[in-house]
Coordinates of C-alpha atoms and ligand atoms in Angstrom, one line a residue:
X192 CA -38.3 -73.8 -16.7
X193 CA -36.2 -70.9 -15.5
X194 CA -36.4 -67.7 -13.4
X195 CA -39.1 -65.3 -14.6
X196 CA -37.6 -61.9 -14.5
X197 CA -39.9 -59.8 -16.7
X198 CA -43.6 -60.4 -16.6
X199 CA -45.9 -61.2 -19.5
X200 CA -46.8 -64.1 -21.7
X201 CA -44.7 -64.8 -24.9
X202 CA -46.0 -67.1 -27.6
X203 CA -44.0 -67.6 -30.8
X204 CA -41.2 -69.2 -32.7
X205 CA -37.7 -69.5 -31.3
X206 CA -34.7 -67.9 -32.8
X207 CA -31.7 -69.6 -31.2
X208 CA -28.5 -67.5 -31.2
X209 CA -25.5 -69.8 -31.6
X210 CA -22.3 -69.4 -29.7
X211 CA -19.0 -69.1 -31.5
X212 CA -17.4 -72.6 -32.1
X213 CA -15.3 -73.9 -29.2
X214 CA -12.5 -75.4 -31.5
X215 CA -10.8 -72.1 -32.5
X216 CA -7.7 -72.4 -34.7
X217 CA -4.9 -72.3 -32.2
X218 CA -1.6 -72.2 -34.1
X219 CA -1.0 -69.3 -36.4
X220 CA 0.2 -69.7 -40.0
X221 CA 1.0 -66.1 -40.2
X222 CA 4.0 -64.5 -38.6
X223 CA 3.7 -62.6 -35.4
X224 CA 3.7 -59.2 -37.2
X225 CA 0.7 -60.3 -39.3
X226 CA -1.3 -61.6 -36.3
X227 CA -0.6 -58.3 -34.5
X228 CA -2.0 -56.4 -37.5
X229 CA -5.1 -58.7 -37.6
X230 CA -5.6 -57.9 -33.9
X231 CA -5.2 -54.1 -34.4
X232 CA -7.6 -54.1 -37.3
X233 CA -10.1 -56.1 -35.3
X234 CA -9.8 -53.8 -32.3
X235 CA -10.5 -50.7 -34.3
X236 CA -13.4 -52.3 -36.2
X237 CA -15.0 -53.6 -33.0
X238 CA -14.5 -50.2 -31.2
X239 CA -16.2 -48.5 -34.1
X240 CA -19.1 -50.9 -34.1
X241 CA -19.6 -50.4 -30.4
X242 CA -19.5 -46.7 -30.7
X243 CA -22.2 -46.9 -33.4
X244 CA -24.3 -49.2 -31.2
X245 CA -23.9 -46.8 -28.3
X246 CA -25.3 -43.9 -30.4
X247 CA -28.3 -46.1 -31.4
X248 CA -28.8 -47.3 -27.8
X249 CA -28.7 -43.8 -26.4
X250 CA -31.8 -42.9 -28.4
X251 CA -33.6 -46.0 -27.2
X252 CA -32.4 -46.5 -23.7
X253 CA -31.0 -43.2 -22.5
X254 CA -28.6 -43.6 -19.6
X255 CA -28.7 -47.4 -19.7
X256 CA -26.5 -47.0 -22.8
X257 CA -23.7 -46.3 -20.4
X258 CA -23.3 -50.1 -20.2
X259 CA -21.8 -49.8 -23.7
X260 CA -19.2 -47.3 -22.4
X261 CA -17.9 -50.1 -20.2
X262 CA -17.5 -52.3 -23.3
X263 CA -15.7 -49.6 -25.3
X264 CA -13.2 -49.4 -22.4
X265 CA -12.6 -53.1 -22.7
X266 CA -11.2 -52.6 -26.2
X267 CA -8.7 -50.2 -24.7
X268 CA -7.8 -52.1 -21.6
X269 CA -4.0 -52.1 -21.3
X270 CA -3.7 -55.1 -19.1
X271 CA -5.9 -57.3 -21.3
X272 CA -4.2 -56.2 -24.5
X273 CA -0.7 -56.9 -23.1
X274 CA -1.9 -60.3 -22.1
X275 CA -3.3 -61.0 -25.6
X276 CA -0.2 -59.7 -27.3
X277 CA 2.0 -62.0 -25.1
X278 CA -0.1 -64.9 -26.4
X279 CA 0.5 -63.8 -30.0
X280 CA 4.3 -63.9 -29.3
X281 CA 3.9 -67.5 -28.2
X282 CA 2.6 -68.2 -31.7
X283 CA -1.2 -68.3 -31.1
X284 CA -3.7 -67.0 -33.6
X285 CA -5.4 -63.7 -32.7
X286 CA -8.7 -65.4 -32.1
X287 CA -7.2 -67.9 -29.7
X288 CA -5.2 -65.2 -28.0
X289 CA -8.3 -63.0 -27.5
X290 CA -10.2 -66.0 -26.3
X291 CA -7.5 -66.9 -23.7
X292 CA -7.2 -63.3 -22.5
X293 CA -10.9 -62.7 -22.2
X294 CA -11.5 -66.0 -20.3
X295 CA -8.6 -65.2 -18.0
X296 CA -9.9 -61.8 -17.0
X297 CA -13.6 -62.7 -17.1
X298 CA -13.0 -65.7 -14.8
X299 CA -11.1 -63.5 -12.3
X300 CA -14.0 -61.1 -12.2
X301 CA -16.8 -63.7 -12.3
X302 CA -15.3 -65.3 -9.1
X303 CA -15.5 -62.2 -7.1
X304 CA -18.3 -62.0 -4.5
X305 CA -19.6 -58.8 -6.0
X306 CA -22.5 -58.4 -8.4
X307 CA -21.0 -55.4 -10.1
X308 CA -17.7 -57.2 -10.9
X309 CA -19.6 -60.2 -12.2
X310 CA -21.4 -58.0 -14.6
X311 CA -18.1 -56.6 -15.8
X312 CA -17.1 -60.3 -16.6
X313 CA -20.2 -60.4 -18.9
X314 CA -19.0 -57.2 -20.6
X315 CA -15.5 -58.6 -21.2
X316 CA -17.0 -61.8 -22.7
X317 CA -19.4 -59.8 -24.8
X318 CA -16.6 -57.8 -26.3
X319 CA -14.5 -61.0 -26.7
X320 CA -17.2 -62.7 -28.6
X321 CA -17.6 -59.7 -30.9
X322 CA -13.9 -59.7 -31.6
X323 CA -13.6 -63.4 -32.3
X324 CA -16.6 -63.3 -34.6
X325 CA -14.9 -60.6 -36.5
X326 CA -11.6 -62.4 -36.7
X327 CA -13.3 -65.6 -37.9
X328 CA -15.3 -63.7 -40.5
X329 CA -18.6 -64.8 -38.8
X330 CA -21.6 -62.5 -38.9
X331 CA -22.3 -60.5 -35.7
X332 CA -25.5 -61.6 -34.1
X333 CA -27.8 -59.0 -35.5
X334 CA -31.1 -58.4 -33.8
X335 CA -31.5 -55.0 -35.2
X336 CA -33.4 -56.0 -38.3
X337 CA -35.5 -59.1 -37.8
X338 CA -37.7 -60.3 -40.6
X339 CA -40.3 -61.9 -38.4
X340 CA -41.5 -61.9 -34.8
X341 CA -39.7 -64.4 -32.6
X342 CA -38.6 -65.3 -29.1
X343 CA -34.8 -64.9 -28.7
X344 CA -33.1 -67.9 -27.1
X345 CA -29.4 -67.4 -26.3
X346 CA -26.8 -68.5 -23.8
X347 CA -26.7 -65.0 -22.6
X348 CA -27.9 -61.8 -24.2
X349 CA -25.2 -59.2 -24.4
X350 CA -25.9 -55.5 -23.6
X351 CA -25.2 -54.7 -27.2
X352 CA -27.8 -57.3 -28.4
X353 CA -30.5 -56.0 -26.2
X354 CA -29.7 -52.3 -26.7
X355 CA -30.1 -52.5 -30.5
X356 CA -32.6 -55.2 -31.1
X357 CA -35.8 -54.7 -33.1
X358 CA -38.3 -54.2 -30.2
X359 CA -41.3 -54.5 -32.4
X360 CA -40.4 -58.1 -33.4
X361 CA -38.9 -59.5 -30.2
X362 CA -41.7 -61.3 -28.3
X363 CA -39.5 -62.4 -25.4
X364 CA -36.1 -63.5 -24.3
X365 CA -34.9 -66.9 -22.9
X366 CA -31.3 -67.3 -21.7
X367 CA -29.3 -70.2 -20.2
X368 CA -27.6 -68.1 -17.6
X369 CA -28.4 -64.9 -15.5
X370 CA -30.3 -63.9 -12.5
X371 CA -32.7 -61.2 -11.4
X372 CA -30.0 -58.5 -11.5
X373 CA -28.3 -59.5 -14.7
X374 CA -28.2 -57.1 -17.7
X375 CA -30.7 -59.1 -19.6
X376 CA -33.2 -59.1 -16.7
X377 CA -32.9 -55.3 -16.1
X378 CA -33.1 -54.5 -19.9
X379 CA -36.1 -56.8 -20.3
X380 CA -38.0 -55.1 -17.5
X381 CA -37.0 -51.6 -18.9
X382 CA -38.2 -52.5 -22.3
X383 CA -41.3 -54.4 -20.9
X384 CA -40.5 -57.6 -22.8
X385 CA -41.3 -60.9 -21.1
X386 CA -38.2 -62.8 -20.2
X387 CA -36.9 -65.9 -18.5
X388 CA -33.2 -66.4 -17.5
X389 CA -31.2 -69.3 -16.0
X390 CA -32.8 -72.1 -18.1
X391 CA -29.3 -73.7 -18.0
X392 CA -29.6 -75.7 -21.2
X393 CA -32.3 -73.8 -23.2
X394 CA -30.0 -73.3 -26.2
X395 CA -29.1 -77.0 -26.5
X396 CA -32.7 -78.2 -26.3
X397 CA -34.6 -75.5 -28.2
X398 CA -34.1 -75.3 -32.0
X399 CA -34.7 -72.3 -34.3
X400 CA -38.3 -72.4 -35.6
X401 CA -39.6 -74.4 -32.6
X402 CA -42.9 -73.1 -31.3
X403 CA -42.8 -72.1 -27.7
X404 CA -44.7 -70.4 -24.9
X405 CA -43.6 -69.0 -21.6
X406 CA -44.7 -67.0 -18.6
X407 CA -42.2 -64.2 -17.7
X408 CA -43.6 -64.1 -14.2
X409 CA -43.6 -67.7 -13.1
X410 CA -40.7 -68.8 -15.3
X411 CA -42.8 -71.6 -16.8
X412 CA -41.8 -72.6 -20.4
X413 CA -43.4 -75.1 -22.7
X414 CA -41.7 -76.2 -25.9
X415 CA -43.9 -77.3 -28.9
X416 CA -47.1 -76.9 -26.9
X417 CA -50.2 -78.8 -27.7
X418 CA -53.3 -77.1 -29.2
X419 CA -54.8 -77.2 -25.8
X420 CA -51.8 -75.5 -24.1
X421 CA -51.6 -72.9 -26.8
X422 CA -55.2 -72.1 -26.1
X423 CA -54.6 -71.7 -22.4
X424 CA -51.6 -69.4 -22.9
X425 CA -53.4 -67.4 -25.6
X426 CA -56.2 -66.8 -23.1
X427 CA -53.7 -65.8 -20.4
X428 CA -52.0 -63.4 -22.8
X429 CA -55.3 -61.9 -23.8
X430 CA -56.2 -61.5 -20.1
X431 CA -52.8 -60.0 -19.5
X432 CA -53.3 -57.4 -22.2
X433 CA -56.8 -56.6 -20.9
X434 CA -55.5 -56.2 -17.4
X435 CA -52.9 -53.7 -18.7
X436 CA -55.5 -51.8 -20.6
X437 CA -57.8 -51.7 -17.6
X438 CA -55.0 -50.6 -15.3
X439 CA -54.2 -47.7 -17.7
X440 CA -57.6 -46.2 -16.9
X441 CA -56.3 -45.7 -13.3
X442 CA -53.3 -43.6 -14.5
X443 CA -54.7 -40.2 -13.6
X444 CA -56.6 -41.5 -10.5
X445 CA -55.6 -40.9 -6.9
X446 CA -54.5 -43.9 -4.8
X447 CA -57.5 -44.1 -2.4
X448 CA -59.2 -46.8 -0.4
X449 CA -63.0 -47.3 -0.6
X450 CA -63.4 -45.4 2.7
X451 CA -61.3 -42.4 1.5
X452 CA -57.8 -43.0 2.8
X453 CA -55.4 -41.5 0.3
X454 CA -51.8 -42.7 0.0
X455 CA -49.0 -42.0 -2.6
X456 CA -47.9 -44.7 -5.0
X457 CA -44.5 -43.7 -6.4
X458 CA -41.8 -45.3 -8.5
X459 CA -38.2 -46.2 -7.8
X460 CA -35.8 -45.0 -10.5
X461 CA -32.1 -45.4 -11.3
X462 CA -31.6 -42.7 -13.9
X463 CA -33.6 -39.5 -14.9
X464 CA -34.6 -41.3 -18.1
X465 CA -36.6 -43.7 -16.0
X466 CA -39.0 -40.9 -15.2
X467 CA -40.7 -41.6 -18.6
X468 CA -41.6 -45.1 -17.4
X469 CA -42.7 -43.8 -14.0
X470 CA -45.1 -41.3 -15.7
X471 CA -46.3 -43.8 -18.2
X472 CA -47.3 -46.1 -15.4
X473 CA -49.0 -43.3 -13.4
X474 CA -46.5 -42.9 -10.5
X475 CA -47.4 -40.0 -8.2
X476 CA -43.7 -39.1 -7.8
X477 CA -40.4 -40.9 -7.3
X478 CA -40.0 -42.4 -3.8
X479 CA -36.4 -43.5 -4.4
X480 CA -33.9 -42.3 -7.0
X481 CA -30.8 -44.4 -6.6
X482 CA -28.0 -42.1 -7.6
X483 CA -25.2 -44.7 -8.0
X484 CA -25.6 -44.8 -11.8
X485 CA -23.8 -41.4 -11.8
X486 CA -20.8 -42.9 -10.2
X487 CA -20.6 -46.3 -11.9
X488 CA -18.9 -47.3 -15.2
X489 CA -16.4 -44.5 -15.2
X490 CA -12.9 -43.6 -13.9
X491 CA -13.5 -40.4 -12.0
X492 CA -16.1 -38.8 -9.7
X493 CA -19.0 -37.1 -11.4
X494 CA -18.8 -33.3 -11.2
X495 CA -21.3 -31.1 -9.4
X496 CA -22.5 -29.8 -12.7
X497 CA -23.1 -33.2 -14.2
X498 CA -25.0 -34.3 -11.1
X499 CA -27.0 -31.1 -11.0
X500 CA -28.1 -31.7 -14.6
X501 CA -29.3 -35.2 -13.8
X502 CA -31.2 -34.2 -10.6
X503 CA -32.7 -31.2 -12.4
X504 CA -33.9 -33.5 -15.2
X505 CA -35.7 -35.8 -12.8
X506 CA -37.3 -33.0 -10.8
X507 CA -38.5 -31.2 -13.9
X508 CA -39.9 -34.5 -15.4
X509 CA -41.9 -35.3 -12.2
X510 CA -43.0 -31.8 -11.1
X511 CA -45.2 -30.9 -9.3
X512 CA -44.9 -34.3 -7.7
X513 CA -41.9 -35.0 -5.4
X514 CA -38.7 -36.8 -6.2
X515 CA -36.8 -38.4 -3.2
X516 CA -33.2 -38.5 -4.2
X517 CA -31.0 -40.8 -2.1
X518 CA -27.4 -39.7 -1.5
X519 CA -24.6 -42.0 -2.6
X520 CA -25.1 -45.6 -1.4
X521 CA -21.7 -47.1 -2.5
X522 CA -20.1 -50.2 -1.0
X523 CA -21.9 -53.4 -0.2
X524 CA -22.6 -55.0 -3.5
X525 CA -22.1 -51.7 -5.4
X526 CA -18.4 -51.2 -5.8
X527 CA -16.8 -48.1 -7.4
X528 CA -13.2 -49.0 -8.3
X529 CA -11.8 -45.4 -8.5
X530 CA -12.8 -44.7 -4.9
X531 CA -10.1 -47.2 -3.9
X532 CA -12.2 -48.8 -1.1
X533 CA -10.4 -51.7 0.5
X534 CA -11.7 -55.2 0.1
X535 CA -13.7 -56.2 3.1
X536 CA -14.7 -59.6 4.4
X537 CA -18.2 -58.3 5.3
X538 CA -19.0 -55.6 2.8
X539 CA -22.7 -55.3 3.7
X540 CA -21.6 -54.5 7.3
X541 CA -18.7 -52.4 6.2
X542 CA -17.6 -49.0 5.0
X543 CA -20.6 -48.1 2.8
X544 CA -23.2 -45.5 2.0
X545 CA -23.5 -42.7 4.6
X546 CA -20.3 -44.0 6.3
X547 CA -18.3 -43.2 3.2
X548 CA -20.0 -39.9 2.8
X549 CA -19.3 -38.8 6.4
X550 CA -15.7 -39.6 6.1
X551 CA -15.0 -38.5 2.5
X552 CA -17.0 -35.4 3.0
X553 CA -16.0 -33.6 -0.2
X554 CA -17.8 -36.2 -2.2
X555 CA -20.9 -35.8 -0.1
X556 CA -20.8 -32.0 -0.1
X557 CA -20.5 -32.0 -3.9
X558 CA -23.6 -34.2 -4.2
X559 CA -25.5 -32.1 -1.7
X560 CA -24.7 -28.9 -3.5
X561 CA -25.9 -30.4 -6.8
X562 CA -29.1 -31.5 -5.1
X563 CA -29.7 -28.1 -3.5
X564 CA -29.1 -26.3 -6.7
X565 CA -31.5 -28.6 -8.5
X566 CA -34.2 -28.1 -5.8
X567 CA -35.7 -25.0 -7.5
X568 CA -36.8 -27.1 -10.5
X569 CA -39.3 -29.3 -8.6
X570 CA -40.2 -30.8 -5.3
X571 CA -37.1 -32.4 -3.8
X572 CA -36.6 -34.8 -1.0
X573 CA -33.0 -35.6 0.1
X574 CA -32.6 -39.0 1.7
X575 CA -29.6 -40.5 3.6
X576 CA -29.1 -44.2 3.3
X577 CA -27.9 -46.7 5.9
X578 CA -28.5 -44.6 8.9
X579 CA -27.8 -46.6 12.1
X580 CA -28.1 -43.8 14.7
X581 CA -28.7 -40.2 15.6
X582 CA -25.1 -39.0 15.3
X583 CA -25.0 -39.8 11.6
X584 CA -28.2 -37.8 10.9
X585 CA -26.8 -34.8 12.7
X586 CA -23.4 -35.0 11.0
X587 CA -25.1 -35.4 7.6
X588 CA -27.3 -32.4 8.3
X589 CA -24.3 -30.3 9.4
X590 CA -22.7 -30.9 6.0
X591 CA -26.0 -30.1 4.4
X592 CA -26.0 -26.8 6.3
X593 CA -22.5 -26.0 5.1
X594 CA -23.5 -26.7 1.5
X595 CA -26.5 -24.4 1.9
X596 CA -24.4 -21.7 3.4
X597 CA -21.9 -21.9 0.6
X598 CA -24.6 -21.6 -2.0
X599 CA -26.2 -18.7 -0.2
X600 CA -22.8 -16.9 -0.1
X601 CA -22.5 -17.5 -3.8
X602 CA -26.0 -16.1 -4.4
X603 CA -27.3 -19.4 -5.8
X604 CA -31.0 -20.0 -5.2
X605 CA -32.2 -23.0 -3.2
X606 CA -35.8 -24.0 -2.6
X607 CA -37.0 -23.4 1.0
X608 CA -39.2 -26.5 0.8
X609 CA -36.6 -29.3 0.5
X610 CA -37.5 -32.2 2.7
X611 CA -34.7 -34.2 4.4
X612 CA -35.3 -37.8 5.4
X613 CA -33.6 -41.1 6.1
X614 CA -33.9 -44.6 5.0
X615 CA -34.8 -47.0 7.8
X616 CA -33.0 -50.1 6.8
X617 CA -30.9 -51.0 9.8
X618 CA -32.6 -52.5 12.9
X619 CA -31.0 -50.1 15.3
X620 CA -32.5 -47.1 13.4
X621 CA -35.9 -48.8 13.5
X622 CA -35.7 -49.4 17.2
X623 CA -34.9 -45.7 18.0
X624 CA -37.2 -44.4 15.3
X625 CA -39.0 -42.4 17.9
X626 CA -35.8 -40.4 18.5
X627 CA -34.8 -40.1 14.8
X628 CA -38.3 -38.9 13.9
X629 CA -37.7 -35.7 15.7
X630 CA -34.7 -34.8 13.5
X631 CA -36.1 -35.5 10.0
X632 CA -39.0 -34.7 7.7
X633 CA -39.8 -38.3 6.6
X634 CA -38.8 -42.0 6.9
X635 CA -38.6 -44.4 4.0
X636 CA -38.3 -48.0 5.0
X637 CA -35.8 -50.0 3.0
X638 CA -37.0 -53.5 3.4
X639 CA -34.4 -55.0 1.1
X640 CA -31.7 -54.3 3.6
X641 CA -33.9 -54.3 6.7
X642 CA -34.8 -57.9 6.1
X643 CA -31.2 -59.0 5.7
X644 CA -30.0 -57.2 8.8
X645 CA -32.9 -58.1 11.0
X646 CA -32.9 -61.8 10.1
X647 CA -29.1 -62.1 9.4
X648 CA -29.8 -63.4 5.9
X649 CA -27.5 -62.1 3.1
X650 CA -29.8 -60.8 0.5
X651 CA -27.5 -62.1 -2.3
X652 CA -26.9 -65.6 -1.1
X653 CA -29.0 -68.0 -3.2
X654 CA -28.3 -70.8 -0.8
X655 CA -30.4 -69.2 1.9
X656 CA -32.9 -67.4 -0.3
X657 CA -35.8 -69.2 1.3
X658 CA -35.0 -67.6 4.6
X659 CA -35.1 -64.1 3.2
X660 CA -38.7 -63.1 3.8
X661 CA -40.6 -59.8 4.1
X662 CA -43.3 -61.7 6.0
X663 CA -41.0 -62.5 9.0
X664 CA -42.9 -61.3 12.1
X665 CA -39.7 -59.7 13.4
X666 CA -39.4 -57.6 10.3
X667 CA -43.1 -56.7 10.2
X668 CA -43.1 -55.7 13.9
X669 CA -40.2 -53.3 13.2
X670 CA -42.1 -51.8 10.2
X671 CA -45.1 -51.2 12.3
X672 CA -43.1 -49.5 15.0
X673 CA -41.4 -47.2 12.6
X674 CA -44.7 -46.1 11.1
X675 CA -46.2 -45.6 14.5
X676 CA -43.1 -43.6 15.7
X677 CA -43.0 -41.5 12.6
X678 CA -46.7 -40.6 12.9
X679 CA -46.3 -39.7 16.6
X680 CA -43.8 -37.0 15.6
X681 CA -46.0 -35.9 12.7
X682 CA -43.8 -37.0 9.8
X683 CA -44.8 -39.1 6.9
X684 CA -43.5 -42.7 6.4
X685 CA -42.9 -44.4 3.1
X686 CA -41.4 -47.7 2.0
X687 CA -39.1 -48.1 -1.0
X688 CA -37.9 -51.6 -0.6
X689 CA -39.3 -54.4 -2.9
X690 CA -41.9 -55.2 -0.2
X691 CA -43.8 -52.0 -1.0
X692 CA -44.9 -53.4 -4.3
X693 CA -45.9 -56.9 -3.0
X694 CA -49.6 -57.2 -3.5
X695 CA -49.9 -59.6 -0.6
X696 CA -48.3 -57.1 1.8
X697 CA -49.9 -53.9 0.6
X698 CA -53.2 -54.4 2.6
X699 CA -51.2 -54.9 5.8
X700 CA -48.9 -52.0 5.2
X701 CA -51.9 -49.8 4.4
X702 CA -53.5 -51.0 7.7
X703 CA -50.3 -50.0 9.6
X704 CA -50.8 -46.5 8.2
X705 CA -48.0 -46.4 5.6
X706 CA -48.3 -43.1 3.7
X707 CA -46.2 -43.8 0.6
X708 CA -45.5 -46.9 -1.4
X709 CA -42.5 -46.7 -3.8
X710 CA -41.9 -49.6 -6.2
X711 CA -40.9 -50.5 -9.8
X712 CA -42.9 -48.5 -12.3
X713 CA -44.5 -51.6 -13.7
X714 CA -46.1 -52.4 -10.4
X715 CA -47.6 -48.9 -9.7
X716 CA -51.1 -49.3 -11.3
X717 CA -51.6 -52.8 -9.9
X718 CA -50.9 -51.4 -6.4
X719 CA -53.3 -48.5 -7.0
X720 CA -56.1 -50.9 -8.2
X721 CA -55.7 -53.0 -5.1
X722 CA -55.7 -50.1 -2.7
X723 CA -58.9 -48.9 -4.4
X724 CA -60.6 -52.2 -3.6
X725 CA -59.6 -52.1 0.1
X726 CA -61.3 -50.7 3.1
X727 CA -58.8 -48.8 5.3
X728 CA -60.7 -49.5 8.6
X729 CA -60.8 -53.2 7.8
X730 CA -57.1 -53.4 7.0
X731 CA -56.3 -51.6 10.3
X732 CA -58.2 -54.3 12.1
X733 CA -56.0 -57.0 10.5
X734 CA -52.7 -55.6 11.9
X735 CA -52.9 -56.9 15.5
X736 CA -54.2 -60.3 14.2
X737 CA -51.3 -60.7 11.7
X738 CA -48.6 -59.3 14.1
X739 CA -49.6 -61.9 16.7
X740 CA -48.6 -64.7 14.3
X741 CA -45.3 -66.6 14.9
X742 CA -44.0 -67.5 11.5
X743 CA -43.4 -66.0 8.1
X744 CA -45.3 -68.9 6.4
X745 CA -48.3 -68.4 8.6
X746 CA -48.4 -64.7 7.9
X747 CA -47.9 -65.1 4.2
X748 CA -50.8 -67.6 4.0
X749 CA -53.1 -65.3 6.0
X750 CA -52.2 -62.3 3.8
X751 CA -52.7 -64.2 0.6
X752 CA -56.2 -65.1 1.7
X753 CA -57.0 -61.5 2.5
X754 CA -55.6 -60.1 -0.7
X755 CA -57.7 -62.4 -3.0
Ligands
PEP1 C1 -33.5 -51.2 0.5 O1 -32.5 -51.6 1.1 O2 -34.7 -51.6 0.7 C2 -33.4 -50.2 -0.6 C3 -34.4 -49.7 -1.2 O3 -32.1 -49.9 -1.0 P1 -31.2 -50.8 -2.0 O4 -32.0 -51.9 -2.5 O5 -30.6 -49.9 -3.0 O6 -30.1 -51.3 -1.0
MG2 MG1 -30.6 -50.5 1.0

């Protein structure tokens, strides 16, 4: 049993990837000069391997291949290499020195309360493993050319493993460690391969060749299943495939209720390349393009031209449907080292997103200029994140006006139809949404943050995860108010937090009048199917009934009854 992070049923034989041995040779028989030469040779070979993997990954995964850039940088990291050479001087073998260096820096990063830094720890370990394997003359784990179909079981899958593996033959992944936001989980969802992470001791219990089945949604895993269990899972798998095929028939259909209420079901994306998945799953546009990827895994700010190319690519891919591009949402759990932001004790309540953009206005203006230049290639919506009050909207719009004026003076064309909206993800903005609605073209409700700020529950704290609920009546009443206030001012209201794709909540959100639902691409068709089975008038009648309930549990139970 683990955490299901990528849906689907996997049935097949296990291929267990073994870790490198823990008893590495410590004391060197060579002299220091020779160990340094071994290290240099290893560094250049590994760098070369990673560069080749990057080229291969680029073709398969597009911008996700940037993860490998971070790994290539590890092989050039001055601090790490100085540490490792110091260990060689003390008489250690190159493999033991690399191990010590990698563990020292990976532990430092892993203990930071920041998801991004924890992922960097995984990158350093990945590179370290690759180097030690090379030094020991062990084969690199090679998932590129598998001879038969299998389920990969590993302590953790490295980005280089997932980026290059033979997708035709990998039936699923199971890893000992990881969470919903780990590389493995994100990659598995992108590649649409069922996956479970966090089994803790999967690699010690499961042996290569063992028959196994698992459900990538519930996290249920059965080793050496009985004939009976196999039958049940085969039937589930068949059902799963039939569902997928049936949903595909809705790809070109509108998202419309039985009584004719039309809404938009859009996708959330992280890179322009993700538009492919959005289109494949029938998304009617992009409701949230998180632009952070342009700023992560690098040492300097992205140029206006680089950003322009990325935005243009997304707009062209989705045209004539709209793409809502969110301006930089840095800070919180998304750290960008070269911006030199100070460490804060409450990063989620700190200097982040629009707050950074309104102080470091050159960064913001560059992004706005790139967006405006791209606007002529499709239907653009610009969205400001983390708005807490009216002044921020006005300041952001003033900078947008400057960017527009500059472009006009330079004779550069800008579309006259660009919509400008805000995320409603802070309770104060929800409460004054009647006022804010008069200044913008749309609202998009960010429930991921709105839940944490409304209920004072850190969205990343596993210890209080059970308190983090989109069904909390306090959250739902705010959502309802925001939709009502938006409509009173004649603007459309969408939702781009995870709650928009929750099939139990969709009927209620529909009943509240939500106009646009934006979610992971893989949820789009399921949402469209559900909407097509609902009666708008009926869902409207449910709203007062549900909002009168006192607890999240009661609401969830009532909604589950209604959505089945
Ligand atoms: C949200 O807060 O709901 C949201 C969509 O933004 P993010 O998850 O990027 O904070
Ligand atoms: Mg947010």
